[in-house]
CSV table of C-alpha atoms and ligand atoms in Angstrom, one decimal:
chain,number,residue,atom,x,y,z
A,1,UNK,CA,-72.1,18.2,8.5
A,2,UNK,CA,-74.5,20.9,7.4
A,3,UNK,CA,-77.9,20.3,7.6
A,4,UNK,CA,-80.0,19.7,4.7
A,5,UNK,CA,-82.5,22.7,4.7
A,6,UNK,CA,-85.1,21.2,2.2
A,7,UNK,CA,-85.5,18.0,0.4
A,8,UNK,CA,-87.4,18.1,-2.7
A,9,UNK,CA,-89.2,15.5,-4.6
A,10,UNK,CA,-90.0,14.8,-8.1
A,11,UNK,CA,-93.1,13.1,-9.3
A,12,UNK,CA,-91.8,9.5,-10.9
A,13,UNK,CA,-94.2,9.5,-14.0
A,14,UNK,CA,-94.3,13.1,-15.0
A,15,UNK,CA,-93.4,13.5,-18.7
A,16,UNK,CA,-91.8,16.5,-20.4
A,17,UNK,CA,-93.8,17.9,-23.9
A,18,UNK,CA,-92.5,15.9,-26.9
A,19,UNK,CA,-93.6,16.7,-30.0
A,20,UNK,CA,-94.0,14.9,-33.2
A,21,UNK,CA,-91.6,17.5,-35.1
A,22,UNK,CA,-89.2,17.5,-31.8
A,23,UNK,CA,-89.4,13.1,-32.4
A,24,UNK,CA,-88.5,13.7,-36.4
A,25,UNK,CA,-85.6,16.1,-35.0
A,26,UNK,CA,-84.1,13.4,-33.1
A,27,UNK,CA,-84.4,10.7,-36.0
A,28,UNK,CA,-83.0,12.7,-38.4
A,29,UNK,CA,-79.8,13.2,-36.1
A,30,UNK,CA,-79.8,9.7,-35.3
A,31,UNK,CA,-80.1,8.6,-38.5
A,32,UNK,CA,-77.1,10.8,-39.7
A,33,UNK,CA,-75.1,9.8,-36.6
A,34,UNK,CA,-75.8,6.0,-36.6
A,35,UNK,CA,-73.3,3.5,-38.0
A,36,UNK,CA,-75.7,0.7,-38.3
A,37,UNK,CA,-79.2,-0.3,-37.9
A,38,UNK,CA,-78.7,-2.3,-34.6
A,39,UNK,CA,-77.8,1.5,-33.9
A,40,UNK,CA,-80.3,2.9,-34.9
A,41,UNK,CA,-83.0,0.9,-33.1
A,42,UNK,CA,-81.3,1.3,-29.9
A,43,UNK,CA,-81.3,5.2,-30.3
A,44,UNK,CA,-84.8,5.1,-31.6
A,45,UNK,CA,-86.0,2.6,-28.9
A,46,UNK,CA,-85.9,5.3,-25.8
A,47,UNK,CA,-87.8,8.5,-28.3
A,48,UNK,CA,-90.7,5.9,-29.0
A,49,UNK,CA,-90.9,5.2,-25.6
A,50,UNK,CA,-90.7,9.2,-24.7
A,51,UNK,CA,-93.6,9.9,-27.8
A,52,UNK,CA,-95.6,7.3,-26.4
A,53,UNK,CA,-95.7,8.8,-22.6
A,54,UNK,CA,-95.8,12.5,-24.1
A,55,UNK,CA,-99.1,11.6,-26.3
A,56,UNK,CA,-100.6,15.1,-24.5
A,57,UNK,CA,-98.3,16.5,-26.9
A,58,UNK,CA,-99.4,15.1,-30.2
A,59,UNK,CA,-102.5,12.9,-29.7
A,60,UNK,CA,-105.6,14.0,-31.3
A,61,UNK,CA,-108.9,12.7,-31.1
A,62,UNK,CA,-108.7,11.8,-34.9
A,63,UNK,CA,-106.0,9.2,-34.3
A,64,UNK,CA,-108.6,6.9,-32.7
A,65,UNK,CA,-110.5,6.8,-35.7
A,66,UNK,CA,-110.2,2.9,-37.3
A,67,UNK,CA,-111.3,1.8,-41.0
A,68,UNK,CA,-113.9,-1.1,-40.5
A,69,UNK,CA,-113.0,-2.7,-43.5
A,70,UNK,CA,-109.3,-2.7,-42.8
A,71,UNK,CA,-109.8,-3.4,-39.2
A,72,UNK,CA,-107.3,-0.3,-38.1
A,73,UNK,CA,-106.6,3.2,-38.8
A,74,UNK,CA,-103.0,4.5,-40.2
A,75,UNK,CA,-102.8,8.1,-39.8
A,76,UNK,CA,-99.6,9.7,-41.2
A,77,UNK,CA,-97.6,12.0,-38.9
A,78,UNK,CA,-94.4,12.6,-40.8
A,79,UNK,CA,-92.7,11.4,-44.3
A,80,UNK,CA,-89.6,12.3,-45.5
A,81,UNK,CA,-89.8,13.7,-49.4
A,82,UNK,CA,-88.3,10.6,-50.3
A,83,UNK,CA,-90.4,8.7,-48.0
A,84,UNK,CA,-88.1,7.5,-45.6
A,85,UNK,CA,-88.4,8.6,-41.9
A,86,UNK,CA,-92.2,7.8,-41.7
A,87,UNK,CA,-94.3,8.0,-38.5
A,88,UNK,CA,-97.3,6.8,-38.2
A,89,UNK,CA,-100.3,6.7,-35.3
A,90,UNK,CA,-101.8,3.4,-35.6
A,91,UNK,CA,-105.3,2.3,-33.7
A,92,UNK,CA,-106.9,-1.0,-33.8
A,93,UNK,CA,-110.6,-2.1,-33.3
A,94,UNK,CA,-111.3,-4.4,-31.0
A,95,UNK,CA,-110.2,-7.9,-32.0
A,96,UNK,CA,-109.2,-7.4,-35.2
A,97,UNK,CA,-105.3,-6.5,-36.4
A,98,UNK,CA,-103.0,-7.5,-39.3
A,99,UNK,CA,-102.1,-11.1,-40.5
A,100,UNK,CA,-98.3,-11.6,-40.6
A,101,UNK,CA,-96.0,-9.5,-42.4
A,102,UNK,CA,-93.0,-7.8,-42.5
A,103,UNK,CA,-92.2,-4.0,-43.3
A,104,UNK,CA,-89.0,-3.7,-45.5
A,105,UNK,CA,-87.2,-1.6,-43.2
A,106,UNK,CA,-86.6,-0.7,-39.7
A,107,UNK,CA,-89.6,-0.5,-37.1
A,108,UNK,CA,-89.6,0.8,-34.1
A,109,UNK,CA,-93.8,0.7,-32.5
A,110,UNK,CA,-94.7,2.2,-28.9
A,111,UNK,CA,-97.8,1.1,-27.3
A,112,UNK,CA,-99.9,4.8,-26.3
A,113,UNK,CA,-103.2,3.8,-25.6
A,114,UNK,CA,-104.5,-0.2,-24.7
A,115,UNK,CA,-102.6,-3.4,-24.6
A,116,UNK,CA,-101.9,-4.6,-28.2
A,117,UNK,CA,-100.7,-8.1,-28.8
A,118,UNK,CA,-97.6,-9.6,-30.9
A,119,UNK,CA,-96.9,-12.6,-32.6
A,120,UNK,CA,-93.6,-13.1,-33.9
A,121,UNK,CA,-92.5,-15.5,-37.1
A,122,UNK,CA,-89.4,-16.8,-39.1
A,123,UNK,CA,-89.6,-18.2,-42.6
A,124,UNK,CA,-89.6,-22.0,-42.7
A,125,UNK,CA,-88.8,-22.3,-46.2
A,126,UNK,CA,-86.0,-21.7,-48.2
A,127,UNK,CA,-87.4,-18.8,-50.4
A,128,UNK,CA,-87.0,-20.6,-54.1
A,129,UNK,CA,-90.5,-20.1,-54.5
A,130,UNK,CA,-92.0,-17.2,-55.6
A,131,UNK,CA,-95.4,-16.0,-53.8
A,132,UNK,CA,-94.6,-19.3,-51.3
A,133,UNK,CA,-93.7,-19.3,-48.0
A,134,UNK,CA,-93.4,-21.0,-44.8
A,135,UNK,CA,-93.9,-19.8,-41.8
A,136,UNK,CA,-92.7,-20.7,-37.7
A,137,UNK,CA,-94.3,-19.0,-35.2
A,138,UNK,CA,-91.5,-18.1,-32.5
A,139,UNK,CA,-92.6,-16.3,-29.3
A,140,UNK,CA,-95.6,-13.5,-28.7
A,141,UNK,CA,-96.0,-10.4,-26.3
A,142,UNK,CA,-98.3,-8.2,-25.2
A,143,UNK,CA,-97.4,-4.6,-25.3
A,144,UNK,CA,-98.6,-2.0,-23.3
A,145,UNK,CA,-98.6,1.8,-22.9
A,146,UNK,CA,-94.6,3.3,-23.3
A,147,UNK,CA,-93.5,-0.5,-23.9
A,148,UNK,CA,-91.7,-0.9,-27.3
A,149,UNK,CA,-90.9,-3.1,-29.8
A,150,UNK,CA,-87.9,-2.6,-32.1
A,151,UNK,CA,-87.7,-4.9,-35.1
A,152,UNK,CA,-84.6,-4.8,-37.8
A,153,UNK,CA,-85.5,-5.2,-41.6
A,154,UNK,CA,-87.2,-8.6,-42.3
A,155,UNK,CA,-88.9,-9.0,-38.6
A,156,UNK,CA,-92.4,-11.0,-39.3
A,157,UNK,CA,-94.9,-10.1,-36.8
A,158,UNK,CA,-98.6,-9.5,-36.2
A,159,UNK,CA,-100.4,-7.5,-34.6
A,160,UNK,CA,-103.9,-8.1,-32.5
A,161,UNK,CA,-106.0,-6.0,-30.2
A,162,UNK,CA,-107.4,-8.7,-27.7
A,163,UNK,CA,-109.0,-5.7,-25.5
A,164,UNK,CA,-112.7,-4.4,-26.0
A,165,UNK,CA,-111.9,-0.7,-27.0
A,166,UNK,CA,-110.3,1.0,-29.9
A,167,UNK,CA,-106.0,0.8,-29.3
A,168,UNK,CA,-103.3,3.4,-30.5
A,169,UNK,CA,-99.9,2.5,-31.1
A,170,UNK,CA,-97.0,5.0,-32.5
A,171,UNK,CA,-95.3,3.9,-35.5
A,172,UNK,CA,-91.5,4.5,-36.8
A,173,UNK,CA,-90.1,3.2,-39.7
A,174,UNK,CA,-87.0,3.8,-41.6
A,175,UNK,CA,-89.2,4.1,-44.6
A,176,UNK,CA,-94.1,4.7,-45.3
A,177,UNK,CA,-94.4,1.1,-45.2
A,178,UNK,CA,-96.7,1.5,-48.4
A,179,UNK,CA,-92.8,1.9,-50.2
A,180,UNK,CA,-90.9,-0.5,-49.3
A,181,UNK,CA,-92.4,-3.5,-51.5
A,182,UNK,CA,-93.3,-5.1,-48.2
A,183,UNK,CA,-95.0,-8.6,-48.0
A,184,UNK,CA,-98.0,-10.2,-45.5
A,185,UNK,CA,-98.1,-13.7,-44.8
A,186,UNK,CA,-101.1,-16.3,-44.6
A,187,UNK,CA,-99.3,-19.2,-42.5
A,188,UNK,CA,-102.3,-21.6,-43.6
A,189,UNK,CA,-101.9,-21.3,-47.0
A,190,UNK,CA,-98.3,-20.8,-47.3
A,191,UNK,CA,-98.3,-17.9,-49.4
A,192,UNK,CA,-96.4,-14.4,-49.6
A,193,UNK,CA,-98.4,-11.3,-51.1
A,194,UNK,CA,-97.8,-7.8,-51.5
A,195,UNK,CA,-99.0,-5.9,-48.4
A,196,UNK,CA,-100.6,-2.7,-48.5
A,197,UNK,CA,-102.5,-0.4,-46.4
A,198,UNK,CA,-105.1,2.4,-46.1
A,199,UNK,CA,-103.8,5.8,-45.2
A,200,UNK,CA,-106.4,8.2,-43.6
A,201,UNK,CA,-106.1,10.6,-46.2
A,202,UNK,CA,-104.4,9.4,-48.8
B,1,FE2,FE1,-95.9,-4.4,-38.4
């Protein structure tokens, strides 16, 4: 046998540049490519997980910047014309988040900076009832940085920022979340309302 004349090693958690036009590269293809949604999220799972860990390459100080009355920051990073394709950098304040909702498309959220917490739901109810709803709380994780969540059209979740500093999250959905006629939930009172939110920016 011929002796090895080197061994070489490779540090485990380096991460290659990855930025946010690079990501919208590789949804666009996938979204051409894919034959269904479950597609879809699997594809898109792995390029959330590769933004999150690459956030050298597209993180700026601004993204950390909450609304106080909203109780989290949305920046926008990329929009289709036609709105679809949307990514968005997401932080949280410290205990404070979003009551149940949904998003009327595809999601795909990585966890970049802090621990954020999920609650997931199911409707209860049979839907005959406009602006009524039921809702069964169904399991809950924490995510943390590079972990992902990929939810298909008509997930309910919410989100909550347990820690004691400002989180960031990076944000994919099939389509600006402010056009998709979304809904959030209150579970206490049982009802179903339009859901919108602040844009930096917009
Ligand atoms: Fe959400």
């Amino acid at each position: 046998m011929r002796p090895r004349r080197y061994s070489r090693s490779f540090p485990q958690l380096s991460t290659s540049p990855y930025s946010i036009p690079d990501l919208v590269a590789d949804l666009k293809r996938i979204c051409a490519e894919a034959a269904d949604e479950k597609e879809v999220l699997s594809r898109v799972r792995p390029l959330a997980e590769r933004a999150a860990r690459a956030k050298e390459s597209w993180l700026k100080p601004h993204h950390f910047v909450a609304d106080a009355e909203q109780g989290f920051g949305v920046s926008l990073l990329h929009e289709e014309p036609d709105h679809s394709l949307a990514v968005f950098a997401i932080s949280w304040l410290p205990d404070r988040g979003t009551p149940p909702h949904d998003h009327g498309t595809w999601a795909v959220v990585a966890g970049v900076d802090g621990l954020e917490k999920n609650e997931f739901y199911e409707r209860a109810d049979d839907r005959s009832r406009k602006g009524y709803a039921e809702l069964k709380r169904i399991g809950g994780r924490s995510f943390d940085v590079g972990e992902v969540v990929a939810m298909p059209a008509g997930t309910i979740h919410s989100v909550w920022n347990e820690t004691s500093k400002v989180t960031v999250s990076l944000h994919i959905y099939g389509r600006h979340i402010n056009h998709t006629a979304r809904s959030q939930f209150d579970a206490d009172k049982r009802t179903e309302t339009p859901y919108l939110v602040k844009v930096a920016g917009e």
